[in-house]
Amino acid sequence: MIPDVLPDLPLARASVDRAALLRDRQDVLPAALADPRTRVLAVRDGGLLLTGAAAVRWLTPADAARVYAAGGPGPADAAAPPIDRWLLLGVEDDGTRVLALRLHDRHPLSTGGEPADVLVHLPDGPVARDGWGSLRTVGASLDAHDAGLATAAVALDAWHDRHPRCPRCGAPTRVAQAGWSRVCDVDGSEHYPRTDPAVIMAVVDADDRLLLGHAAAWPAGRWSTLAGFVEAGESAEQAVRREVHEETGVVVDEVDYVGSQPWPFPASLMLGFRARATSTAVRVDGVEMADARWFTRDELTAAVASGDVLLPGGASIARALVEQWWGGPFPG
Ligand SMILES: [Zn+2]
């Protein structure tokens, strides 16, 4: 029997108190920056500063500022990050404030280079270019606490990057509420982080086979559950039926919600469903979707073992949906 809800999803686990009531206080960021107990994660373009491969490298405000300055045009220590580059992520149970620092666009930490290059020496060790990792890649390895905070940081950073101007009048907006909104001083409008709903579904037929697709844009061998964005004026359930039919020609009737996951690349909320197919003939458009097919458990087991099928990464709800149907984690 397949359970009704998904197990813990890597990017959607418990996190700290988001402290929304503190965001309006003018002194909340200056006070946090003046406290050496405050913990900071550095974020840029979907990536994080890491310690080793699988943990966030937490910094003091002073050390985070040195990482920021090390990528700037002036001498290290010279350029303090502007206040609007800091985001309040939350407050721990013991009162410790947690911030993210948004590195600037061309910060060398986030844009590659010689891996051995050390950008700045900190008391707890050097920060090198290869200390950077994508949340998409490392998300499944982070502990629950850090995964939740890193997801919020990456989502906020992506939103600020892509929404510098007022959608009403086009004027530049300024950051407010400790990083959680932007305000247009020309027309007084307030703007909040965007989240775009998308549906992702495990489509199963009467023989309990799973429908997987191979999108034209994916590398060879990559197969995953079907997914797509919810359109304007559409329910999530309608989106499931429409997307499955558009992408594969398969007709779906019953649709059950099983769980959700933020997917901040850059701004999706993945709504996970299990859907029952009432037809099995597959017809792909050959443009967006290159191939789609039904798998029995034995067929998928063999295809994964032989390397013919590469499943989505462990941080994704797609992987969780496949494994929920399959009956447990795939080895390796
Ligand atoms: Zn405006």
mmCIF file of N, CA, C and O and ligand atoms in Angstrom, residues 166-171 173 184-189 191, ligand 1:
data_model
loop_
_atom_site.group_PDB
_atom_site.id
_atom_site.type_symbol
_atom_site.label_atom_id
_atom_site.label_comp_id
_atom_site.label_asym_id
_atom_site.label_seq_id
_atom_site.Cartn_x
_atom_site.Cartn_y
_atom_site.Cartn_z
ATOM 1 N N CYS A 166 9.919 48.089 -10.211
ATOM 2 C CA CYS A 166 8.493 48.040 -9.904
ATOM 3 C C CYS A 166 7.730 47.490 -11.102
ATOM 4 O O CYS A 166 7.861 48.019 -12.211
ATOM 5 N N PRO A 167 6.908 46.446 -10.915
ATOM 6 C CA PRO A 167 6.147 45.913 -12.045
ATOM 7 C C PRO A 167 5.016 46.842 -12.502
ATOM 8 O O PRO A 167 4.475 46.667 -13.586
ATOM 9 N N ARG A 168 4.685 47.858 -11.692
ATOM 10 C CA ARG A 168 3.636 48.808 -12.092
ATOM 11 C C ARG A 168 4.197 49.944 -12.943
ATOM 12 O O ARG A 168 3.659 50.284 -13.987
ATOM 13 N N CYS A 169 5.276 50.586 -12.432
ATOM 14 C CA CYS A 169 5.738 51.803 -13.100
ATOM 15 C C CYS A 169 7.162 51.696 -13.637
ATOM 16 O O CYS A 169 7.622 52.599 -14.332
ATOM 17 N N GLY A 170 7.867 50.638 -13.312
ATOM 18 C CA GLY A 170 9.197 50.445 -13.866
ATOM 19 C C GLY A 170 10.320 51.110 -13.098
ATOM 20 O O GLY A 170 11.491 50.954 -13.445
ATOM 21 N N ALA A 171 9.987 51.858 -12.041
ATOM 22 C CA ALA A 171 11.028 52.526 -11.258
ATOM 23 C C ALA A 171 11.809 51.497 -10.440
ATOM 24 O O ALA A 171 11.263 50.460 -10.068
ATOM 25 N N THR A 173 13.122 49.650 -7.303
ATOM 26 C CA THR A 173 12.550 49.496 -5.965
ATOM 27 C C THR A 173 13.678 49.343 -4.956
ATOM 28 O O THR A 173 14.814 49.065 -5.315
ATOM 29 N N CYS A 184 8.286 50.410 -3.913
ATOM 30 C CA CYS A 184 8.453 51.431 -4.944
ATOM 31 C C CYS A 184 8.121 52.782 -4.318
ATOM 32 O O CYS A 184 6.989 53.013 -3.895
ATOM 33 N N ASP A 185 9.106 53.677 -4.264
ATOM 34 C CA ASP A 185 8.869 54.983 -3.648
ATOM 35 C C ASP A 185 8.155 55.942 -4.590
ATOM 36 O O ASP A 185 7.728 57.012 -4.167
ATOM 37 N N VAL A 186 8.033 55.579 -5.863
ATOM 38 C CA VAL A 186 7.314 56.443 -6.806
ATOM 39 C C VAL A 186 5.807 56.308 -6.633
ATOM 40 O O VAL A 186 5.090 57.297 -6.496
ATOM 41 N N ASP A 187 5.313 55.074 -6.609
ATOM 42 C CA ASP A 187 3.857 54.892 -6.484
ATOM 43 C C ASP A 187 3.441 54.242 -5.170
ATOM 44 O O ASP A 187 2.261 53.972 -4.943
ATOM 45 N N GLY A 188 4.396 53.979 -4.293
ATOM 46 C CA GLY A 188 4.073 53.460 -2.962
ATOM 47 C C GLY A 188 3.704 51.983 -2.920
ATOM 48 O O GLY A 188 3.292 51.479 -1.876
ATOM 49 N N SER A 189 3.858 51.254 -4.037
ATOM 50 C CA SER A 189 3.450 49.842 -4.036
ATOM 51 C C SER A 189 4.500 48.973 -3.341
ATOM 52 O O SER A 189 5.697 49.276 -3.343
ATOM 53 N N HIS A 191 6.003 44.944 -2.884
ATOM 54 C CA HIS A 191 6.125 43.722 -3.681
ATOM 55 C C HIS A 191 6.785 42.631 -2.847
ATOM 56 O O HIS A 191 7.717 42.907 -2.097
HETATM 57 ZN ZN ZN B 1 6.240 51.872 -8.999
#
